[in-house]
Short mmCIF file of N, CA and C and ligand atoms in Angstrom, two decimals:
data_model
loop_
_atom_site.label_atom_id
_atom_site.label_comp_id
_atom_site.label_asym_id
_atom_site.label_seq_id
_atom_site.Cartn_x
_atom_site.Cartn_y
_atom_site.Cartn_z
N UNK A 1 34.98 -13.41 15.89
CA UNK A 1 34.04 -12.32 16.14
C UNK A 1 34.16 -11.25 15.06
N UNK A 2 35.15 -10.83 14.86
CA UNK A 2 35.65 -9.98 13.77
C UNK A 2 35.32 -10.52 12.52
N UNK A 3 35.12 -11.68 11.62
CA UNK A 3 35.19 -12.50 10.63
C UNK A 3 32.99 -11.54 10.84
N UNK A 4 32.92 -12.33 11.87
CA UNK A 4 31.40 -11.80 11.81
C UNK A 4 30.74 -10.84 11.06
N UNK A 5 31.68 -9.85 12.12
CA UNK A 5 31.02 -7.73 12.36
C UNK A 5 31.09 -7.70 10.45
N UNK A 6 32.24 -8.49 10.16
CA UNK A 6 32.83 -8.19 8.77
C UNK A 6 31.78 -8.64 7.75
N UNK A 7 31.53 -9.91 7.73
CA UNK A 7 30.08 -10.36 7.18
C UNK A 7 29.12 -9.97 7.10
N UNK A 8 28.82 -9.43 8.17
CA UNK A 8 27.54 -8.94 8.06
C UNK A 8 27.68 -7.46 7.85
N UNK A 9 28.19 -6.77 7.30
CA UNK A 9 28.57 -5.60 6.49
C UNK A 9 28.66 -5.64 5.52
N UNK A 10 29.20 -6.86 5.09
CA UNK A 10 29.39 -7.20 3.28
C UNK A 10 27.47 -7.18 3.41
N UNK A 11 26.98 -8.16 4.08
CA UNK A 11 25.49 -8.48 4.01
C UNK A 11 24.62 -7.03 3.60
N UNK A 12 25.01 -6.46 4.38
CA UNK A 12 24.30 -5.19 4.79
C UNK A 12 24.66 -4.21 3.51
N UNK A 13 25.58 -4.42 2.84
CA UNK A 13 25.89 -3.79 1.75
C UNK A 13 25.47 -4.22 0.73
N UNK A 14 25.20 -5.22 0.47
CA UNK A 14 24.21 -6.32 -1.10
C UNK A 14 23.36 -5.67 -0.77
N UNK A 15 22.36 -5.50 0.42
CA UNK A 15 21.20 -5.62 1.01
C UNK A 15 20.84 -4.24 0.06
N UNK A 16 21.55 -3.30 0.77
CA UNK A 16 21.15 -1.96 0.66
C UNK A 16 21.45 -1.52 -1.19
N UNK A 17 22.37 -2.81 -1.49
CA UNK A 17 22.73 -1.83 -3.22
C UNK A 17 21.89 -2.45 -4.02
N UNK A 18 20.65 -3.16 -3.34
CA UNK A 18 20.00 -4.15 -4.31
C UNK A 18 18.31 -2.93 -4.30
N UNK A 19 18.69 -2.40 -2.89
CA UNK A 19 17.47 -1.71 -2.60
C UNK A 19 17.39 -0.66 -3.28
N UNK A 20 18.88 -0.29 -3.80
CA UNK A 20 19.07 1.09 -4.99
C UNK A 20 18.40 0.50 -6.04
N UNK A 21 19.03 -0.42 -6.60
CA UNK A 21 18.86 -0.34 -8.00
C UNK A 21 17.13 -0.81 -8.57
N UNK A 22 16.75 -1.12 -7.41
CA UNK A 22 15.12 -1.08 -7.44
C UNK A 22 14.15 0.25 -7.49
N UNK A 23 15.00 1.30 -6.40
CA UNK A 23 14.17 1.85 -7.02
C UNK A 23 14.63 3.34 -7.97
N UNK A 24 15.64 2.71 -8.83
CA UNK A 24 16.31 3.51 -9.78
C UNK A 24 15.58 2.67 -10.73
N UNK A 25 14.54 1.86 -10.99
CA UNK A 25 13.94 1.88 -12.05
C UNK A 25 12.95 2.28 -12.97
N UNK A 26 13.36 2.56 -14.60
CA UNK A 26 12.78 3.48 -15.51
C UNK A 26 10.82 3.75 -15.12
N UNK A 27 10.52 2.44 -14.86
CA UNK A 27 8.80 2.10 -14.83
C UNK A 27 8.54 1.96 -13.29
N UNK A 28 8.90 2.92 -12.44
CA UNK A 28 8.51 2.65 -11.04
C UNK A 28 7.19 2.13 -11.01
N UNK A 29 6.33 2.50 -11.16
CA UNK A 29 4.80 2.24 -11.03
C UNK A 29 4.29 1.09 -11.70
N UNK A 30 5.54 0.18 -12.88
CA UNK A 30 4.83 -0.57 -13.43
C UNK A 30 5.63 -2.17 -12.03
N UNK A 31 6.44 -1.51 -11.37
CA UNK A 31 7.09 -2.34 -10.39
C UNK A 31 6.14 -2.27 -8.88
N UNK A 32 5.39 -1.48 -8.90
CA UNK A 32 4.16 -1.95 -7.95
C UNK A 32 3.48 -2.64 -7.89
N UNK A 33 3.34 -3.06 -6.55
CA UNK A 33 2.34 -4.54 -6.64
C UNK A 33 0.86 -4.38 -6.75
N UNK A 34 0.04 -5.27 -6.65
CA UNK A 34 -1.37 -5.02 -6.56
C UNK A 34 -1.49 -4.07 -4.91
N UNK A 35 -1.08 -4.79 -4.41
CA UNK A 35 -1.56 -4.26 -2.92
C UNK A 35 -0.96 -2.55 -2.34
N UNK A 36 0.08 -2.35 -3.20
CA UNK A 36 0.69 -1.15 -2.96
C UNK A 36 -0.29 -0.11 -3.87
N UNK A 37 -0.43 -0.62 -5.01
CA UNK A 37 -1.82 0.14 -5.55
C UNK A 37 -2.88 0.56 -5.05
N UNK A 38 -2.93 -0.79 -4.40
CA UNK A 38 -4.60 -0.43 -3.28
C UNK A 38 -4.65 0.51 -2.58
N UNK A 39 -3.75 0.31 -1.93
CA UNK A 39 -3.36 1.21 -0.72
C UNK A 39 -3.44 2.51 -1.20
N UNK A 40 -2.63 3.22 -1.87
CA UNK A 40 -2.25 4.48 -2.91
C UNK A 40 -3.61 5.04 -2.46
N UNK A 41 -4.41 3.69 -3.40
CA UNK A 41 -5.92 4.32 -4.01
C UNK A 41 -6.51 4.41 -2.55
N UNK A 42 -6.37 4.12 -1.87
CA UNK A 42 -7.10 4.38 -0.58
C UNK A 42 -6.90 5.42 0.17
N UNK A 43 -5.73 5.90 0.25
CA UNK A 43 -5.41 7.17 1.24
C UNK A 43 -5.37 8.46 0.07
N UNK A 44 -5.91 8.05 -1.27
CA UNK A 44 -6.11 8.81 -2.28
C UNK A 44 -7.93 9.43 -1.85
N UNK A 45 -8.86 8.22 -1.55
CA UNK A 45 -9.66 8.22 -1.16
C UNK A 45 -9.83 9.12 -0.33
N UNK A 46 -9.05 8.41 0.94
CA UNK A 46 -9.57 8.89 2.39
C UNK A 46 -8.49 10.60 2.68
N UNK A 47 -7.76 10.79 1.58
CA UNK A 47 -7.31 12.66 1.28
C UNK A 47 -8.29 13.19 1.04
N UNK A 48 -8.73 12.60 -0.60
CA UNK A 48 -9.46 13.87 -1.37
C UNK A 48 -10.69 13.81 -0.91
N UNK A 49 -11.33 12.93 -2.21
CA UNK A 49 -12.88 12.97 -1.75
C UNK A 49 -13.67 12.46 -1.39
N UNK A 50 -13.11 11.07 -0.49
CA UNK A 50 -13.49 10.75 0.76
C UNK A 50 -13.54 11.97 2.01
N UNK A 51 -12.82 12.45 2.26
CA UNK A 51 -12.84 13.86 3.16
C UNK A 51 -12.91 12.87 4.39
N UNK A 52 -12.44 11.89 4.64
CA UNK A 52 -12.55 11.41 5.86
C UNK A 52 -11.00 12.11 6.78
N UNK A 53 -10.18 12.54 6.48
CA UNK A 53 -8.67 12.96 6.75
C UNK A 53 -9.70 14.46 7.85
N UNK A 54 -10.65 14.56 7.36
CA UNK A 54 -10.84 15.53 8.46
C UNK A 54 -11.71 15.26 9.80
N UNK A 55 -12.08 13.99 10.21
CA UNK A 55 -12.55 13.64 10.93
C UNK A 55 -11.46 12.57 11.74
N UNK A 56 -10.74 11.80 11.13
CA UNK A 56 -9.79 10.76 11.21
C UNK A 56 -8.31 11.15 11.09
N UNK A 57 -7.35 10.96 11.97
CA UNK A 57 -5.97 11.28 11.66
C UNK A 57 -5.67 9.77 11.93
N UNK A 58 -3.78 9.32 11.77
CA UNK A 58 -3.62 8.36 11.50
C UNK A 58 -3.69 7.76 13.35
N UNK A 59 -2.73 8.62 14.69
CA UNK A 59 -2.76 7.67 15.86
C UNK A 59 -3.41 8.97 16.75
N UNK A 60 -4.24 9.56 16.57
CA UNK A 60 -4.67 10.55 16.84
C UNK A 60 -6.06 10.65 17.23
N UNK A 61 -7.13 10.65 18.00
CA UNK A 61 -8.72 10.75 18.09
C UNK A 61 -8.63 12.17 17.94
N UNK A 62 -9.43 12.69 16.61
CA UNK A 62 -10.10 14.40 16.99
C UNK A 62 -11.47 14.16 17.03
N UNK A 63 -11.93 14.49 15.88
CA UNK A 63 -13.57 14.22 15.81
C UNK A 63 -14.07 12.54 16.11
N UNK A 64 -13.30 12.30 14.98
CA UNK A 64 -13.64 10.36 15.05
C UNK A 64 -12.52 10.15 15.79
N UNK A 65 -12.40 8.55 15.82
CA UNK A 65 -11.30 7.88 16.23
C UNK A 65 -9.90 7.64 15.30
N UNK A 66 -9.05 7.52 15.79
CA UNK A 66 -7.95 7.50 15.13
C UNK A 66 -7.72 6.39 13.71
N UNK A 67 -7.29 6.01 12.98
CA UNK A 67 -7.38 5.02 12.00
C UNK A 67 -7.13 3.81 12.75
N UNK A 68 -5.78 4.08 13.62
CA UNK A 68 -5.16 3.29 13.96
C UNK A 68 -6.14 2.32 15.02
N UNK A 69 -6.61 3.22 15.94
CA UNK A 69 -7.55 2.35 17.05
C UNK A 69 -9.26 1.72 15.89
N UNK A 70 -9.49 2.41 14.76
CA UNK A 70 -10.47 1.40 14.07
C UNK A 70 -9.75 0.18 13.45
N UNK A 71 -8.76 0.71 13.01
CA UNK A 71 -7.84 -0.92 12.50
C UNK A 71 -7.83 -1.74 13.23
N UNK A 72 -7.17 -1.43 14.45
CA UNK A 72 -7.44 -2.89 15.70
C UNK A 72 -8.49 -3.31 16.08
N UNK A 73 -9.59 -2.36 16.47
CA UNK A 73 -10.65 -2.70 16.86
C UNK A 73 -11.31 -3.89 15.32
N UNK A 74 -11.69 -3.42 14.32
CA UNK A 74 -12.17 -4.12 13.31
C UNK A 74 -11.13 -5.63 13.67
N UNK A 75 -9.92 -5.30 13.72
CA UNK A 75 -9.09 -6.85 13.87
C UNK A 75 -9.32 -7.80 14.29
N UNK A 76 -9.31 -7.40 15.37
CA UNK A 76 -10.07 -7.79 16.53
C UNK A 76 -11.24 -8.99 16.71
N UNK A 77 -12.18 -7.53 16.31
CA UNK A 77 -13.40 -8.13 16.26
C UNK A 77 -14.12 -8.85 15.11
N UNK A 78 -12.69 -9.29 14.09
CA UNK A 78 -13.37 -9.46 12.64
C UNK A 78 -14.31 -8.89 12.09
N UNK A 79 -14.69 -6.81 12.10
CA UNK A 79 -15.60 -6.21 11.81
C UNK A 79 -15.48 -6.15 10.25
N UNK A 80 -16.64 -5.72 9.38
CA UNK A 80 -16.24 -5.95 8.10
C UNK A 80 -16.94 -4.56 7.56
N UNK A 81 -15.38 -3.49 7.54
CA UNK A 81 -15.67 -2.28 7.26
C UNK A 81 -16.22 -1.81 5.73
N UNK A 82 -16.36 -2.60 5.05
CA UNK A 82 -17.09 -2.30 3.19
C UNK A 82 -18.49 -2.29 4.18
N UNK A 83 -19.10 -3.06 4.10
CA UNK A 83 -20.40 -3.37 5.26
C UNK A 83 -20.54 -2.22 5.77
N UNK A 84 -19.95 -1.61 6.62
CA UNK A 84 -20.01 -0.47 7.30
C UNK A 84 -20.31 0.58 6.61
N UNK A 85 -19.54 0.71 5.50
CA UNK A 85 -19.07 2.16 4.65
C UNK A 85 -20.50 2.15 3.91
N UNK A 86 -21.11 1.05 3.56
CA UNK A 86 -22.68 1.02 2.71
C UNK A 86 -23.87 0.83 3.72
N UNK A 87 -23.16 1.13 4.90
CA UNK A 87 -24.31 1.69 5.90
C UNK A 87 -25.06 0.23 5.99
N UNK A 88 -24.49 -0.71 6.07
CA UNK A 88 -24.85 -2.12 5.83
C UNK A 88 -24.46 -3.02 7.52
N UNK A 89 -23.62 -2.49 8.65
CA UNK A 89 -22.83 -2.95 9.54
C UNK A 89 -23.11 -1.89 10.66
N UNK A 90 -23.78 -2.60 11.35
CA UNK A 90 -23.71 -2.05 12.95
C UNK A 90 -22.27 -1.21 13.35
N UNK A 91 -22.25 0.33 14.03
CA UNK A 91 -20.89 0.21 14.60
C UNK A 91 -20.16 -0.64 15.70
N UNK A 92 -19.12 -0.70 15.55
CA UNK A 92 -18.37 -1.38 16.52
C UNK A 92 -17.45 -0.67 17.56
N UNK A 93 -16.77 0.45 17.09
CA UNK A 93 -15.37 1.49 17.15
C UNK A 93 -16.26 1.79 18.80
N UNK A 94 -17.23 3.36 18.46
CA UNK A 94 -17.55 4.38 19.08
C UNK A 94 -19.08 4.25 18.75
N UNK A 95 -20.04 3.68 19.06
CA UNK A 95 -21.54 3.56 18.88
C UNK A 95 -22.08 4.62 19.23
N UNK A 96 -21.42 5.53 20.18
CA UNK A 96 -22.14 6.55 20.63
C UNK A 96 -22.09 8.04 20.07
N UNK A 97 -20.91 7.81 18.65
CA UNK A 97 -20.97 8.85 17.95
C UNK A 97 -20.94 7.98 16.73
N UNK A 98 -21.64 7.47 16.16
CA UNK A 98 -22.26 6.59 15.15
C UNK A 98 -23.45 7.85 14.19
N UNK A 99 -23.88 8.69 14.82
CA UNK A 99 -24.83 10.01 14.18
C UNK A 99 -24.01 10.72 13.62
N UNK A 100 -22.62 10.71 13.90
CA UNK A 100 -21.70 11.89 13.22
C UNK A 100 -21.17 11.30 12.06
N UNK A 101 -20.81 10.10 12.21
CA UNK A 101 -20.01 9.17 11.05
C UNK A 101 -20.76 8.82 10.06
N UNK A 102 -22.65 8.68 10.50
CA UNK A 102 -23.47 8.20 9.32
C UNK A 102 -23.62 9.45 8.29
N UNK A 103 -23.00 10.88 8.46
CA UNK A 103 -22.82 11.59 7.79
C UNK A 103 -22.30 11.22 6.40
N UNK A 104 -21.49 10.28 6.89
CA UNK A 104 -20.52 10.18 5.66
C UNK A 104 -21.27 8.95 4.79
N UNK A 105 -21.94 8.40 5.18
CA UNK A 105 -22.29 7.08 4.23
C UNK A 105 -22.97 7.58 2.82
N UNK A 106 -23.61 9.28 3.04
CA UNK A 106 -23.45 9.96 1.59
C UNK A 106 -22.61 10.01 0.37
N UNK A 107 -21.43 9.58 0.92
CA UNK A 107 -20.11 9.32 0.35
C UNK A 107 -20.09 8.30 -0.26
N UNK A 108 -19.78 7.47 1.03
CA UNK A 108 -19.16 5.91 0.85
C UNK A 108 -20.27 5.18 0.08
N UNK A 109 -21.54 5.11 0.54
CA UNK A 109 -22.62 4.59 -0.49
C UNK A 109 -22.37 4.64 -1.68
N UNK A 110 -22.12 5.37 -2.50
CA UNK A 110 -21.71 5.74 -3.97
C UNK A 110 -20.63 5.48 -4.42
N UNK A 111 -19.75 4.76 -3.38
CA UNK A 111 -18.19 4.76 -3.99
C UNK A 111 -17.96 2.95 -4.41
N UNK A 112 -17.33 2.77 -5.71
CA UNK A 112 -17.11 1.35 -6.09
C UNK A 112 -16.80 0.63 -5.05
N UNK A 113 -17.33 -0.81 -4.91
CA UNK A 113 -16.62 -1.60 -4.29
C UNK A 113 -15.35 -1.92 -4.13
N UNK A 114 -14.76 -1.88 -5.30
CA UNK A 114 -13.48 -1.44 -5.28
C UNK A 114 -12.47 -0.42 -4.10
N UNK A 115 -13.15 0.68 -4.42
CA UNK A 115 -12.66 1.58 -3.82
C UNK A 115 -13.40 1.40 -2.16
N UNK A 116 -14.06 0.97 -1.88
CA UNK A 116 -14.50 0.77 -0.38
C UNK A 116 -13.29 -0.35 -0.11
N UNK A 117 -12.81 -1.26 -0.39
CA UNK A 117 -12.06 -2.18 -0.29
C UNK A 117 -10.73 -1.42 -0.25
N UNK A 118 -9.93 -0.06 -0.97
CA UNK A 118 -8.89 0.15 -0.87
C UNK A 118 -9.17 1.07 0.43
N UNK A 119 -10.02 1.41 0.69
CA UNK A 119 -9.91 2.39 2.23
C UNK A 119 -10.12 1.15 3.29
N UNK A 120 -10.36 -0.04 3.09
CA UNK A 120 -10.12 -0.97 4.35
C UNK A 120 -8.90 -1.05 4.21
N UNK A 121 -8.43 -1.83 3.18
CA UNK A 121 -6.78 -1.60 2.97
C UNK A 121 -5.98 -0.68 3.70
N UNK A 122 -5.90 0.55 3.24
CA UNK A 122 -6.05 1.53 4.29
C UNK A 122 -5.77 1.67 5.81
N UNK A 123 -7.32 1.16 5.95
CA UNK A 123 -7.46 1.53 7.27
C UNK A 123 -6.52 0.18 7.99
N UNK A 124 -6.30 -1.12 7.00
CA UNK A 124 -5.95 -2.00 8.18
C UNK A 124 -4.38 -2.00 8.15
N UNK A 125 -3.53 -0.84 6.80
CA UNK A 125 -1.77 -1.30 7.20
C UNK A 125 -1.53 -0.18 8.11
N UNK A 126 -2.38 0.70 9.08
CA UNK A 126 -2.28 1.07 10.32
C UNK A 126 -2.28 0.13 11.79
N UNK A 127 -3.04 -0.55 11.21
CA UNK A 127 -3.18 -2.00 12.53
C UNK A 127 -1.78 -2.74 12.47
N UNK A 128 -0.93 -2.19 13.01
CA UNK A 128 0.46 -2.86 13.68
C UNK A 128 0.61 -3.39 15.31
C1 HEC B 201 -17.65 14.40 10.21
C2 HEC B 201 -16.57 13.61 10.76
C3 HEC B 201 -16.22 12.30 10.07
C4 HEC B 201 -15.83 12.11 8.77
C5 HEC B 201 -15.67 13.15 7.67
C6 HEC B 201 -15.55 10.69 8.64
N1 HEC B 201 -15.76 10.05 9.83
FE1 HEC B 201 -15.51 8.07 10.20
N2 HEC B 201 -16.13 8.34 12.11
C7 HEC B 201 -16.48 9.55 12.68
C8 HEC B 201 -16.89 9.34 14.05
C9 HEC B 201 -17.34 10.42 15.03
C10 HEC B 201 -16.77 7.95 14.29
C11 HEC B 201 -17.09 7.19 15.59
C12 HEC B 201 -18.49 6.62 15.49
C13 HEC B 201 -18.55 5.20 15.04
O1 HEC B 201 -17.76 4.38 15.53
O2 HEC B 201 -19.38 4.89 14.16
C14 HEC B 201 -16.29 7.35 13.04
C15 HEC B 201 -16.05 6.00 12.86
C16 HEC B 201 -15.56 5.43 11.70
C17 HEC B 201 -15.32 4.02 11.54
C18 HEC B 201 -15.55 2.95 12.59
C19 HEC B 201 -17.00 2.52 12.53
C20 HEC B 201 -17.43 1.59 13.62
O3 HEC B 201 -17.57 0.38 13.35
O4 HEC B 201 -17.64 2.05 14.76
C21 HEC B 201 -14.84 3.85 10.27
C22 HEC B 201 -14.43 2.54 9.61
C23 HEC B 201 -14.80 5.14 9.65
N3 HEC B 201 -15.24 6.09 10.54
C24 HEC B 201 -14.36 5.37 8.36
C25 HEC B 201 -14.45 6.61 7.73
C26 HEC B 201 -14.13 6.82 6.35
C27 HEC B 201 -13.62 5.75 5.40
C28 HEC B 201 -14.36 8.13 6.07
C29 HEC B 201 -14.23 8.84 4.74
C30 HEC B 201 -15.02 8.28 3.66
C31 HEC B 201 -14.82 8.75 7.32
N4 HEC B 201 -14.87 7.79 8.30
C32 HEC B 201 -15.15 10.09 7.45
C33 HEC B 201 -16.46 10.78 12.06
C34 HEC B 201 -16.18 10.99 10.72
#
């Protein structure tokens, strides 16, 4: 039993000195993945000038629904939020405040595909 507790401490110690020296490196950003990029760019989005952060919090309903309950719901229902954002997709979430949200497709209409794709991103590493 003891041989164990002991092992898995040595374990737990590689684990954690491997997790240093990763991110003690010179080019952090060039050690990001594609998908950690995305993401970035998405809640970069949905801060600045997306302006959705004021309608949307992350597990929270104020005005809109929370990120978290559109992440599942879209999951779910295999909804396909780029579609949505170009005013292209029926709502699914909250239909009955669908007049407040088409506010925003002033926005999202104009924004690269790209960037509609990093605010799904986004919206779906809330869906846990
Ligand atoms: C003025 C407030 C407001 C702002 C700003 C806002 N939203 Fe919303 N949003 C809402 C409301 C209210 C709903 C619920 C209505 C609905 O489901 O369409 C909603 C719903 C949604 C949904 C679910 C749509 C569905 O299928 O029902 C998504 C996705 C969404 N918002 C994304 C965004 C993104 C991305 C931004 C920023 C570009 C944003 N929202 C900015 C108010 C807002």
């Amino acid at each position: 039993m003891k041989k164990t507790i002991f092992l898995f401490a040595i374990l737990l110690f590689i684990s954690c000195k491997k997790e240093e020296t990763k991110n003690e490196s010179l080019y952090p950003e060039a050690e990001k993945s594609a998908e950690e990029k995305q993401l970035e760019l998405g809640q970069a989005i949905f801060e600045g000038k997306g302006n959705c952060f004021s309608c949307h919090k992350p597990d929270q309903k104020i005005i809109g629904p929370s990120i978290q309950e559109i992440a599942v719901m879209y999951k779910e229902k295999n909804g396909d939020m780029v579609a949505f954002l170009k005013g292209k997709a029926e709502p699914i979430v909250d239909p009955s405040q669908y007049e407040v949200m088409k506010t925003n497709f002033a926005i999202t209409k104009n924004l690269p595909e790209e960037e509609l794709k990093a605010l799904e991103a986004y919206f779906y590493s809330f869906a846990k």
